[in-house]
N, CA and C of each residue as an Amber inpcrd file, in Angstrom:
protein
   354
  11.6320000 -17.5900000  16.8860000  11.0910000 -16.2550000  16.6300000
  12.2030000 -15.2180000  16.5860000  13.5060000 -15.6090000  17.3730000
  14.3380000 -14.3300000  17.4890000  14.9640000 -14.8360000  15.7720000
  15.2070000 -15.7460000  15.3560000  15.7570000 -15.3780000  14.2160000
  15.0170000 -14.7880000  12.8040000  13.7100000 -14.7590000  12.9840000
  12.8190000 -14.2860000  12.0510000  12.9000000 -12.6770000  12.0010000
  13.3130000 -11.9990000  13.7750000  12.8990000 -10.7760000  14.4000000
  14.3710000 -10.4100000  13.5180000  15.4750000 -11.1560000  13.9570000
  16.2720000 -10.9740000  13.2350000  16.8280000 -10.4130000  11.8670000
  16.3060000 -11.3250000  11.0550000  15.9650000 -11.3620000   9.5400000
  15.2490000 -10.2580000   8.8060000  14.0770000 -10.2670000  10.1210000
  13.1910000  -8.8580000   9.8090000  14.3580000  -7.5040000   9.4630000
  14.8910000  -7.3590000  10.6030000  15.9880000  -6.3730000  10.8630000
  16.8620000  -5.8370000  10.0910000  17.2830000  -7.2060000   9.8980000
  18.7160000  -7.5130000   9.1680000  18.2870000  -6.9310000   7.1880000
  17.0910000  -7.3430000   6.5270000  16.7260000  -6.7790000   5.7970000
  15.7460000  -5.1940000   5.5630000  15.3500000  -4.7670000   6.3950000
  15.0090000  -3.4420000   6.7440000  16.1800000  -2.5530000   6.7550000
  17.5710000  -2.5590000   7.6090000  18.2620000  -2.0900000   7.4070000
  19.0400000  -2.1830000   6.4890000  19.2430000  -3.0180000   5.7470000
  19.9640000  -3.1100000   4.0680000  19.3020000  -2.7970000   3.0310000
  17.6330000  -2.6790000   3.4890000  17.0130000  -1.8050000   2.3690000
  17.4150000  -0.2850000   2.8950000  17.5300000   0.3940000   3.7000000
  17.5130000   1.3480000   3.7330000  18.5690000   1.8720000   3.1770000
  19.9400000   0.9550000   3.6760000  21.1280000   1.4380000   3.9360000
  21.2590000   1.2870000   1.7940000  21.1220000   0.6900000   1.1760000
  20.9130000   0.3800000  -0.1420000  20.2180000   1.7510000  -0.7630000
  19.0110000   2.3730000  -0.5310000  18.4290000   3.0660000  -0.7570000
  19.3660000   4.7280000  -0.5570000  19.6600000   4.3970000   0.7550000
  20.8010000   5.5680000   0.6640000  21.8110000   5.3930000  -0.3740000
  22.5420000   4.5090000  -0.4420000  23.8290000   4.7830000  -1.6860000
  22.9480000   5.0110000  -2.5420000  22.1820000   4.6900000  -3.2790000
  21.1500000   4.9170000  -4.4460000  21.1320000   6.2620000  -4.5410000
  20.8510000   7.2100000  -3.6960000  20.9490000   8.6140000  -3.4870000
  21.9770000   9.3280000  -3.8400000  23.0480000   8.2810000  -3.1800000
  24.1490000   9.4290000  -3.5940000  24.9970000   9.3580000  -4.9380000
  24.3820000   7.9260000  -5.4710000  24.7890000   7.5570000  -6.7610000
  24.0640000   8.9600000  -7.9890000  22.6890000   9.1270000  -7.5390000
  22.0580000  10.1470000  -7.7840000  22.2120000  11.9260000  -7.5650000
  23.4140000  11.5980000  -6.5870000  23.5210000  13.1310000  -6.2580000
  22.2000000  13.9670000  -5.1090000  21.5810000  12.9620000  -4.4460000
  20.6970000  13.6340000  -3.6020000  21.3590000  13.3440000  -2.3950000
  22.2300000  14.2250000  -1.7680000  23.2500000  13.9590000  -0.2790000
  21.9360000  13.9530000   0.6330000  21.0570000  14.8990000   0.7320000
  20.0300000  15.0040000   1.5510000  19.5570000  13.8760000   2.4280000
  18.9600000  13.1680000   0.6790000  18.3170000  12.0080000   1.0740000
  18.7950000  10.9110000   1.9730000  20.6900000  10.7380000   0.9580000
  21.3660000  10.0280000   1.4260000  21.8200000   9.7410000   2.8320000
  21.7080000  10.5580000   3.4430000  22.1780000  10.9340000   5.0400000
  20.8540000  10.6680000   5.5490000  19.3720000  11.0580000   5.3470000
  18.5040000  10.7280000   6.0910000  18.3530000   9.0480000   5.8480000
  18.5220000   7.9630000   4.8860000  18.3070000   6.8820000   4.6630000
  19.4080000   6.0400000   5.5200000  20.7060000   6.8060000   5.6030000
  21.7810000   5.9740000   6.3940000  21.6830000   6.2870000   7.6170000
  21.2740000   7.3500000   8.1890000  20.5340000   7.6040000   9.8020000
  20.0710000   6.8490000  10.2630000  18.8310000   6.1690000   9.4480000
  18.0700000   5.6040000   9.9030000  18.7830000   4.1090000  10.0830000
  19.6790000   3.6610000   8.8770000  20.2130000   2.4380000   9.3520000
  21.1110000   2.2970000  10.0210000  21.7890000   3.3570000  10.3120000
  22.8570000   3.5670000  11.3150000  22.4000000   3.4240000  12.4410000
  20.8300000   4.0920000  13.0510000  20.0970000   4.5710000  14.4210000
  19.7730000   2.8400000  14.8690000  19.0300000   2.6990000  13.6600000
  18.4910000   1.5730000  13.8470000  19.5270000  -0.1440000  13.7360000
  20.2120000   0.0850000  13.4120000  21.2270000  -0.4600000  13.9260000
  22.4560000  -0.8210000  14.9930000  22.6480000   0.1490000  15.4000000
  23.0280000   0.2910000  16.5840000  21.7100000   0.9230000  17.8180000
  20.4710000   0.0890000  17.7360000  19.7980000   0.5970000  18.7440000
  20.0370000  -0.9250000  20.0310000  19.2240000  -0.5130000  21.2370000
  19.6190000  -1.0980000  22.0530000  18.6150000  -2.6820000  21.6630000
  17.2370000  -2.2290000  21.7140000  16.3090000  -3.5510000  21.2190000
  17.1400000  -4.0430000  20.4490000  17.6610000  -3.8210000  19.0970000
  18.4760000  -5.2050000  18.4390000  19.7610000  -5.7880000  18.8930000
  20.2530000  -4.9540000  19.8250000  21.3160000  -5.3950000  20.6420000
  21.2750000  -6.8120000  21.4870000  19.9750000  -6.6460000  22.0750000
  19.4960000  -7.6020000  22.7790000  18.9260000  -8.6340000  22.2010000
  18.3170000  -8.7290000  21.2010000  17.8130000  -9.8630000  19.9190000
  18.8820000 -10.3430000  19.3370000  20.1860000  -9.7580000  19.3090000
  21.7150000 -10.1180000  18.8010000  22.0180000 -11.3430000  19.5620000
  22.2100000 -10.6740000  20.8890000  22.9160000 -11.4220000  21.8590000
  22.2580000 -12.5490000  22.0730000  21.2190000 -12.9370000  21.5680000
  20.3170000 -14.3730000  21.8580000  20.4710000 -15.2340000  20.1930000
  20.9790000 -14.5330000  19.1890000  21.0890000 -14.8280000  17.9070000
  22.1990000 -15.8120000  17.2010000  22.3800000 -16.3140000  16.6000000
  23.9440000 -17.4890000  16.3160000  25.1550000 -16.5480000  15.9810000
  25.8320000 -16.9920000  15.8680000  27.0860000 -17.0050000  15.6030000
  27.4710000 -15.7500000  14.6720000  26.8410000 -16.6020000  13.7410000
  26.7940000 -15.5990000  12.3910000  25.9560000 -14.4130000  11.7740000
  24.7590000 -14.5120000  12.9480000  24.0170000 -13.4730000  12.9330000
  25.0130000 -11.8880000  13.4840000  25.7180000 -12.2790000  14.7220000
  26.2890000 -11.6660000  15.5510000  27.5890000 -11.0660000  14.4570000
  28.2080000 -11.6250000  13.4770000  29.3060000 -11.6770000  12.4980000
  28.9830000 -10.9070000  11.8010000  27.4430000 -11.0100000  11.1930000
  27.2260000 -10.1820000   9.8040000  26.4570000  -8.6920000  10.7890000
  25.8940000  -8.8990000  11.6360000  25.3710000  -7.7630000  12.2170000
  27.0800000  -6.9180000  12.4400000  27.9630000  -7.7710000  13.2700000
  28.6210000  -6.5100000  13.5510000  29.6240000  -5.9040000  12.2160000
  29.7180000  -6.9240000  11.0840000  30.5050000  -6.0480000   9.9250000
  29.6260000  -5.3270000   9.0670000  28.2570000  -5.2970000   8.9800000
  27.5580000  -4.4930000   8.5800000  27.3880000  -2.8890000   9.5730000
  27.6310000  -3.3990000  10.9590000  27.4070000  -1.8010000  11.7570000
  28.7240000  -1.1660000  11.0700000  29.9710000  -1.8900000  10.9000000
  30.9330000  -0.8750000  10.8260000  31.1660000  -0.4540000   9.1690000
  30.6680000  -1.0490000   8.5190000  30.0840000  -0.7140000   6.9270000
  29.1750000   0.8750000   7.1370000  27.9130000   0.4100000   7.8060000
  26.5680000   1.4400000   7.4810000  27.4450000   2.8980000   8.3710000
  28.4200000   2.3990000   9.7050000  28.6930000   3.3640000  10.1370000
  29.2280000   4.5820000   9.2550000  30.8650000   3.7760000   9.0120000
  31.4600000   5.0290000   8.0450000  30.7710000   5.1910000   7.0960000
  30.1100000   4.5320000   6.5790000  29.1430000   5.4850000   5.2130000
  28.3160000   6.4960000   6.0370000  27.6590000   6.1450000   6.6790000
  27.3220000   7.4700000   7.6690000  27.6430000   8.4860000   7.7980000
  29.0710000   8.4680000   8.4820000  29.8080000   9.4750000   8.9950000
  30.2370000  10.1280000   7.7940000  31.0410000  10.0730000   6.6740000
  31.1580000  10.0600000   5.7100000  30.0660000  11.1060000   5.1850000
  29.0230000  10.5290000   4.9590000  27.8380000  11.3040000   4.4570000
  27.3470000  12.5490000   4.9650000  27.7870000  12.2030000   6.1010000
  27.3170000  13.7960000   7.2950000  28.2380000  14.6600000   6.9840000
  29.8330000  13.9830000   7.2710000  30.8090000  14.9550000   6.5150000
  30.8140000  15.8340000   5.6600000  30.1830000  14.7340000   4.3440000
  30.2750000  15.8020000   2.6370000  29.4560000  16.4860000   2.7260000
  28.5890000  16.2080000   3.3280000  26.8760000  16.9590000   3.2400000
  27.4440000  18.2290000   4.1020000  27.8010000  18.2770000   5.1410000
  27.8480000  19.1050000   6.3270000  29.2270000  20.0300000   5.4130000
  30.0100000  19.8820000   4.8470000  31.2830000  20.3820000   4.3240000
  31.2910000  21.2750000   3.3770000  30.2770000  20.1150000   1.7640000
  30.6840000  20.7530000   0.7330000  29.1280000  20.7960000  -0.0900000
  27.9580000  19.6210000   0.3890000  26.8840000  19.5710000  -0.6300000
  25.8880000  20.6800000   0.3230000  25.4750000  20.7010000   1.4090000
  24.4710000  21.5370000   2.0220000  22.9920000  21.3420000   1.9070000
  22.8060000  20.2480000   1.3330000  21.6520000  19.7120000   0.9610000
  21.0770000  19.4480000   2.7950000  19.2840000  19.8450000   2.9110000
  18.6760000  19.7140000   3.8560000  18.0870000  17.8620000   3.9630000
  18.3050000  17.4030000   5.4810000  18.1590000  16.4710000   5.5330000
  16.3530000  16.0900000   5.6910000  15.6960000  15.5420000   5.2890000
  14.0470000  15.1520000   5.9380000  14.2120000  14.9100000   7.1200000
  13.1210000  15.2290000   7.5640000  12.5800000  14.2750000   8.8050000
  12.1140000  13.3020000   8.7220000  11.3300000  12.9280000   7.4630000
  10.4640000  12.0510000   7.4480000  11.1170000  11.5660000   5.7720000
  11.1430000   9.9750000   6.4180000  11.8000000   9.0450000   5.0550000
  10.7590000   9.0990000   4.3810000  10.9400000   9.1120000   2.6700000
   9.9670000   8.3490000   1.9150000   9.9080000   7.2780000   1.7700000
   8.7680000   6.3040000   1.4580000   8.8690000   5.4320000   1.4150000
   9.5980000   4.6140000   0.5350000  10.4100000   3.2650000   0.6700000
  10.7260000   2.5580000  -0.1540000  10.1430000   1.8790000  -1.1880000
  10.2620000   1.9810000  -2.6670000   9.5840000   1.2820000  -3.4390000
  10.1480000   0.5300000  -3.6680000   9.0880000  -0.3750000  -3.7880000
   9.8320000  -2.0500000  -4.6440000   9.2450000  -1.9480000  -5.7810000
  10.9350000  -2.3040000  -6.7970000  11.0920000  -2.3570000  -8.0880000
  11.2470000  -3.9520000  -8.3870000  10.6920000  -4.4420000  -9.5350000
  10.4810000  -5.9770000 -10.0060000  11.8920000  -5.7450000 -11.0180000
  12.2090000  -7.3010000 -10.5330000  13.7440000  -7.8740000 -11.3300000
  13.6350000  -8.0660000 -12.3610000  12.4360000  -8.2090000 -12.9250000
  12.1370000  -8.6550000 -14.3080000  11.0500000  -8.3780000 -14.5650000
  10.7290000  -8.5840000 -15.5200000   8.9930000  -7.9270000 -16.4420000
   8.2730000  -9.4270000 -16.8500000   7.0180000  -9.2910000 -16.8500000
   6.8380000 -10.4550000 -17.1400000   6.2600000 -10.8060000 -18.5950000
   6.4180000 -11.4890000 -19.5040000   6.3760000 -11.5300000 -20.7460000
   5.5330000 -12.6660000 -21.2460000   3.8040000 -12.4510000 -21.8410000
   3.2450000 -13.5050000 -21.9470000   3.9490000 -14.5750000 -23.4010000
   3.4390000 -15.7710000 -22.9890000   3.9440000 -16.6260000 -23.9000000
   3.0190000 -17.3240000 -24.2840000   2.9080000 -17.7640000 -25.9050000
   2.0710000 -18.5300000 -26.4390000   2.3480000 -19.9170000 -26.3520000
   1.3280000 -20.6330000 -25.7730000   1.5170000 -22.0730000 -25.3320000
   1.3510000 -22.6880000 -26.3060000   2.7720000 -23.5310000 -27.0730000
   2.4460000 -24.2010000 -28.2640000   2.5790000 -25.7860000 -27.7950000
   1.1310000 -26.6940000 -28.7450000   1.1790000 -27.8690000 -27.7380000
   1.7730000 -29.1380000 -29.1860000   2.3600000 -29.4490000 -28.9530000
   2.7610000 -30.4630000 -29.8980000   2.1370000 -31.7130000 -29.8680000
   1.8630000 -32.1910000 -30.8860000   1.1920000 -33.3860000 -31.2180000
   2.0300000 -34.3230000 -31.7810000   1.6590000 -35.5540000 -31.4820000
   2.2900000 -36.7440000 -31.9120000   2.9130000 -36.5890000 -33.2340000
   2.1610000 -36.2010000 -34.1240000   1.7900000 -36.1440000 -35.5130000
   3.5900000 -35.1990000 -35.8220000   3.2630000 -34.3060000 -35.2300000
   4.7440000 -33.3510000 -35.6290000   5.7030000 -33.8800000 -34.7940000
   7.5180000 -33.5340000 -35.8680000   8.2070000 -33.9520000 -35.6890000
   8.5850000 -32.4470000 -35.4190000   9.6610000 -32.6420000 -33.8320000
  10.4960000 -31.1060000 -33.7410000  11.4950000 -30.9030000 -34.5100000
């Protein structure tokens, strides 16, 4: 169960932290800083600290080079925002949408018969 709780985690915060660069790729600093807060907060909180420390090897590896990734983008973000963009941060995230990788495209089922040669 701890590696599922894990997993849970581990992708919640890379959607977020994802969702923030998305922002600033966009030019919304606002957003950007409230989306990396949250994976920053929630990343370095104490509950996953403790689900870490019971976790493998490599859980413990990618958790801690991702804290110091989401961090300086963080800090970073508070910086420009706080410096030069002035954009107001939310309180409240919007939600994440999920976008599909592909479209789906019907196809006509052609059935070949003995009779025809391909």
């Amino acid at each position: 169960l701890t590696a599922i709780e894990l997993h849970y985690h581990y992708l919640n915060i890379m959607a977020h932290f994802h969702q923030g660069m998305a922002h600033k790729d966009a030019s919304e600093y606002g957003l950007q800083v409230a989306y990396l807060n949250f994976a920053y907060q929630t990343i370095s909180s104490n509950q996953l600290a403790k689900l870490i420390k019971y976790g493998t090897i490599q859980y413990k590896e990618l958790y801690s080079t991702k804290a110091v990734i989401i961090q300086k983008e963080f800090s970073d973000a508070v910086k420009f925002n706080d410096k030069v963009y002035h954009e107001s941060v939310p309180s409240q995230l919007p939600e994440i949408v999920e976008h599909p990788f592909a479209k789906s495209v019907p196809f006509e089922e052609k059935i070949l018969s003995i009779e025809e040669d391909p």
